[in-house]
N, C-alpha and C. Protein backbone atom coordinates (compact mmCIF):
# COMPACT_ATOMS: atom_id res chain seq x y z
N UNK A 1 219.89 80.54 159.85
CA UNK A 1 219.87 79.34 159.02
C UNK A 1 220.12 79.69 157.56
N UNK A 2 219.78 80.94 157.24
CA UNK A 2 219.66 81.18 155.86
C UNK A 2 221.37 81.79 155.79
N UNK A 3 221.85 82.20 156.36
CA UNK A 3 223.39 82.32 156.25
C UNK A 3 224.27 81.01 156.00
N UNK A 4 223.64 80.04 156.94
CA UNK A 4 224.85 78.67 157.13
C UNK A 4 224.23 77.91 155.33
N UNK A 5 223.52 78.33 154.72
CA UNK A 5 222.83 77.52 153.80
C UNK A 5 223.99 78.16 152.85
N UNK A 6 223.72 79.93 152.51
CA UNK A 6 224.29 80.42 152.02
C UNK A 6 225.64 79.72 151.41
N UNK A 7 226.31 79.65 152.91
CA UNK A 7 228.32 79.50 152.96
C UNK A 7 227.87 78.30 152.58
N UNK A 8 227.34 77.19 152.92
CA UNK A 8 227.35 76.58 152.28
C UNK A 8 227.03 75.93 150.31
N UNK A 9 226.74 76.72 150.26
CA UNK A 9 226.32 76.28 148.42
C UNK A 9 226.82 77.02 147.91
N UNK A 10 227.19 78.70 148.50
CA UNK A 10 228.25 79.53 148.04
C UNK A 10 229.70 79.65 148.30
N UNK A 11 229.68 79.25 149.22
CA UNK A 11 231.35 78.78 149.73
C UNK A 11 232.20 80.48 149.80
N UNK A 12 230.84 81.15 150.49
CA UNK A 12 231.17 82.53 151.00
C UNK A 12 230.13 82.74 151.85
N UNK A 13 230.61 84.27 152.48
CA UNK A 13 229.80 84.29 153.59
C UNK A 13 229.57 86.16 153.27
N UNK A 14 228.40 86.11 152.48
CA UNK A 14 228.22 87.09 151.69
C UNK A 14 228.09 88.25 152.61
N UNK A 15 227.62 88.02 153.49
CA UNK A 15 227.42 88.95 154.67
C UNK A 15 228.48 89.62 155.38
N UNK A 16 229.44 89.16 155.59
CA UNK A 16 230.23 89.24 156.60
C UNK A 16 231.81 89.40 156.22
N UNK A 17 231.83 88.59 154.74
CA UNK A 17 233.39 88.54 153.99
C UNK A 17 233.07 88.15 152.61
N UNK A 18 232.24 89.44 151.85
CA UNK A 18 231.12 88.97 150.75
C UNK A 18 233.09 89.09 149.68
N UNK A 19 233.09 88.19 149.00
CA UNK A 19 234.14 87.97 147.95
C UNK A 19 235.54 87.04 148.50
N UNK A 20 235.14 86.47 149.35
CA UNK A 20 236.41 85.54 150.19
C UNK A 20 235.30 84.60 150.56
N UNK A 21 236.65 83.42 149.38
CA UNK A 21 235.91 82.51 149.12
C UNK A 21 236.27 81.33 150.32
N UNK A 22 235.32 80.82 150.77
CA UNK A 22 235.93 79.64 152.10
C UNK A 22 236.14 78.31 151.49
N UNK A 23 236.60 77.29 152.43
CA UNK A 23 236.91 75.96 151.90
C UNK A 23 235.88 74.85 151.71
N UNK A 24 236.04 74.40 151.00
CA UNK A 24 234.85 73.52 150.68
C UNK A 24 235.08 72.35 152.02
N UNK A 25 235.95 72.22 152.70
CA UNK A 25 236.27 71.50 153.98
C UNK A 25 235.47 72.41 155.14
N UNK A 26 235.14 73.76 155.27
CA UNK A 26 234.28 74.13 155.56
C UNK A 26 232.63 73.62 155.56
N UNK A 27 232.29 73.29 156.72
CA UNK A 27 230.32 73.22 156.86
C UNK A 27 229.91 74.15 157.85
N UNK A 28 229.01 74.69 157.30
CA UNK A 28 228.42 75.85 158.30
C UNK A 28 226.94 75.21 158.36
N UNK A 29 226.37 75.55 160.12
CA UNK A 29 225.13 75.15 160.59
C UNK A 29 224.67 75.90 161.41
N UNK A 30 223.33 76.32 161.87
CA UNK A 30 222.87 77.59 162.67
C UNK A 30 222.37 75.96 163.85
N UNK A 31 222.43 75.18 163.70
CA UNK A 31 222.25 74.20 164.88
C UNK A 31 223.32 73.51 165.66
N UNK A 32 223.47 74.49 167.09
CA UNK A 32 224.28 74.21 168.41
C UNK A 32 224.75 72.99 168.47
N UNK A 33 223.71 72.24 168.52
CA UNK A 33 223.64 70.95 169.23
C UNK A 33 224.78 70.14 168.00
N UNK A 34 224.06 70.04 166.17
CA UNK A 34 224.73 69.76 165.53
C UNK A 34 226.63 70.17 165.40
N UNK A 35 226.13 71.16 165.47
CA UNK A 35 227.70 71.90 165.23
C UNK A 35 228.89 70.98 166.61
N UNK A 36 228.78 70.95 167.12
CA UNK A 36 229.57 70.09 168.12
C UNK A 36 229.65 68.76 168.44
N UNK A 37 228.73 67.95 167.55
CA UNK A 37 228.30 66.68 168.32
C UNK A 37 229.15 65.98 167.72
N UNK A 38 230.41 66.17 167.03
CA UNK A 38 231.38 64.96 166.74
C UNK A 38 232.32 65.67 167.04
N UNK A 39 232.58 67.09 167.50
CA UNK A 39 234.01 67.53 167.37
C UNK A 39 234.78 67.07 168.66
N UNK A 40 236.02 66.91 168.09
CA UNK A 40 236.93 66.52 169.02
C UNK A 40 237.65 67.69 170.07
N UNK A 41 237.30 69.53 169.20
CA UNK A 41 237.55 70.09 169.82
C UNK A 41 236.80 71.25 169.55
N UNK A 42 236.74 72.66 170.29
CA UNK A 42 235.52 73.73 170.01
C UNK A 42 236.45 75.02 170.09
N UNK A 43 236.38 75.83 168.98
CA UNK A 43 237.00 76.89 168.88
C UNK A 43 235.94 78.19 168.62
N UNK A 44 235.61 78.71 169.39
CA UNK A 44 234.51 79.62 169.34
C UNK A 44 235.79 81.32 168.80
N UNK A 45 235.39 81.59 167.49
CA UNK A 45 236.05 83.02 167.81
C UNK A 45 235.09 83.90 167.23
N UNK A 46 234.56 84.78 168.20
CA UNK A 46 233.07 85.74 167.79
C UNK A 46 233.75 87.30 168.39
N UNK A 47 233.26 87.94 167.96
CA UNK A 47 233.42 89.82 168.02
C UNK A 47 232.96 89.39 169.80
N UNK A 48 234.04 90.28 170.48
CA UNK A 48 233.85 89.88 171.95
C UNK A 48 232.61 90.16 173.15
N UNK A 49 232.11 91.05 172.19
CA UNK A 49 230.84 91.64 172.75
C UNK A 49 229.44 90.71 172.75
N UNK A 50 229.94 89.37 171.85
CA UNK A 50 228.63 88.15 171.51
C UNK A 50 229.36 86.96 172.26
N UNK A 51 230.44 87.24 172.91
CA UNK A 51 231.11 85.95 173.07
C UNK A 51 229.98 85.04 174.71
N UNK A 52 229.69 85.94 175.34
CA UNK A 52 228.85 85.92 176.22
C UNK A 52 227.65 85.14 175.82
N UNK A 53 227.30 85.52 174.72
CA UNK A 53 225.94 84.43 174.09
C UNK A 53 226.32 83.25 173.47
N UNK A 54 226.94 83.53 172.88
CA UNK A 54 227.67 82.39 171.89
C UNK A 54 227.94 81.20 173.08
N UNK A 55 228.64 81.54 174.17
CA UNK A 55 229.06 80.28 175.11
C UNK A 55 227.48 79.35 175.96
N UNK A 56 226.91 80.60 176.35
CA UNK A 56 225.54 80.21 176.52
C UNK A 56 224.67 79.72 175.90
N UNK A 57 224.79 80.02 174.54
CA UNK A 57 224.10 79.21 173.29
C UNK A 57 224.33 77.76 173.11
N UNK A 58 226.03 77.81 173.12
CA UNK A 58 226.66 76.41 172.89
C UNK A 58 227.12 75.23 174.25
N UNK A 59 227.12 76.07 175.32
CA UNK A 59 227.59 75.19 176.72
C UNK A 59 226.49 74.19 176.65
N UNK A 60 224.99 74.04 176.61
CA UNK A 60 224.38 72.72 176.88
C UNK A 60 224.56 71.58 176.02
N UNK A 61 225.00 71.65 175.15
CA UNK A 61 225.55 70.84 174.07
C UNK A 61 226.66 70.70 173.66
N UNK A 62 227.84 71.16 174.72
CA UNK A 62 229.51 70.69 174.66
C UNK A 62 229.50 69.82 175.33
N UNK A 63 230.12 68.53 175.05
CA UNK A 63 229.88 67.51 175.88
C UNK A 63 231.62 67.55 176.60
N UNK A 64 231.74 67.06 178.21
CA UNK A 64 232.78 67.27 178.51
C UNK A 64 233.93 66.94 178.65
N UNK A 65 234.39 66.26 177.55
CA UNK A 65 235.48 65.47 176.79
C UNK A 65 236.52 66.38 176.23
N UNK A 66 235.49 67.73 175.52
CA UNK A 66 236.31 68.01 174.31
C UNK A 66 236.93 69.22 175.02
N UNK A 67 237.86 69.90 174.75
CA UNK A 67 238.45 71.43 175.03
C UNK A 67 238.06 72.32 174.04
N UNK A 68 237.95 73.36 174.91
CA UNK A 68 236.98 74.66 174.25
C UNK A 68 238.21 76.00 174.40
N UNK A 69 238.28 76.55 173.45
CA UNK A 69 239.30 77.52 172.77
C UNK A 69 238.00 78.69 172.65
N UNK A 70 238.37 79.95 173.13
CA UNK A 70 238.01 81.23 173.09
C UNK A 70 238.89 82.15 172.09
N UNK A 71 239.03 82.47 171.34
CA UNK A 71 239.42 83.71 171.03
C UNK A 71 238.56 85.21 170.32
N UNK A 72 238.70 86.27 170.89
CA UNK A 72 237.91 87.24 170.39
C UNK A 72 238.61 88.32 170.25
N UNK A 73 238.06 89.79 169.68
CA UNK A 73 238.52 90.29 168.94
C UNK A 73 237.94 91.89 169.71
């Protein structure tokens, strides 16, 4: 939570790509449920070794309308 706060008010992600600055069209949220509940579509791209959690984290709260995009690394 304290990361998605971060990118958000800093409009970086100090951790991870500390000096690359993101878009203010960018919102970052550590809540699943939130993070998906209007999207029209779900693009998960995580280091491939988390991708396993990440889908498990987020599958009870993809509702099954939208298409879900994998890419990893």
């Amino acid at each position: 939570a304290v990361l998605a706060e971060n990118i958000n008010s800093l409009r970086e992600n100090n951790l991870y790509l500390p000096g690359a600055k993101l878009s203010p069209r960018l919102y970052a949220t550590a809540d699943a449920a939130a993070a998906v509940d209007a999207a029209d579509i779900a693009i998960f791209v995580v280091p491939a070794q988390h991708t396993r959690a990440a889908m498990r984290l987020f599958a009870p709260h993809l509702p099954p309308r939208i298409p879900v995009i994998s890419s990893s690394k």
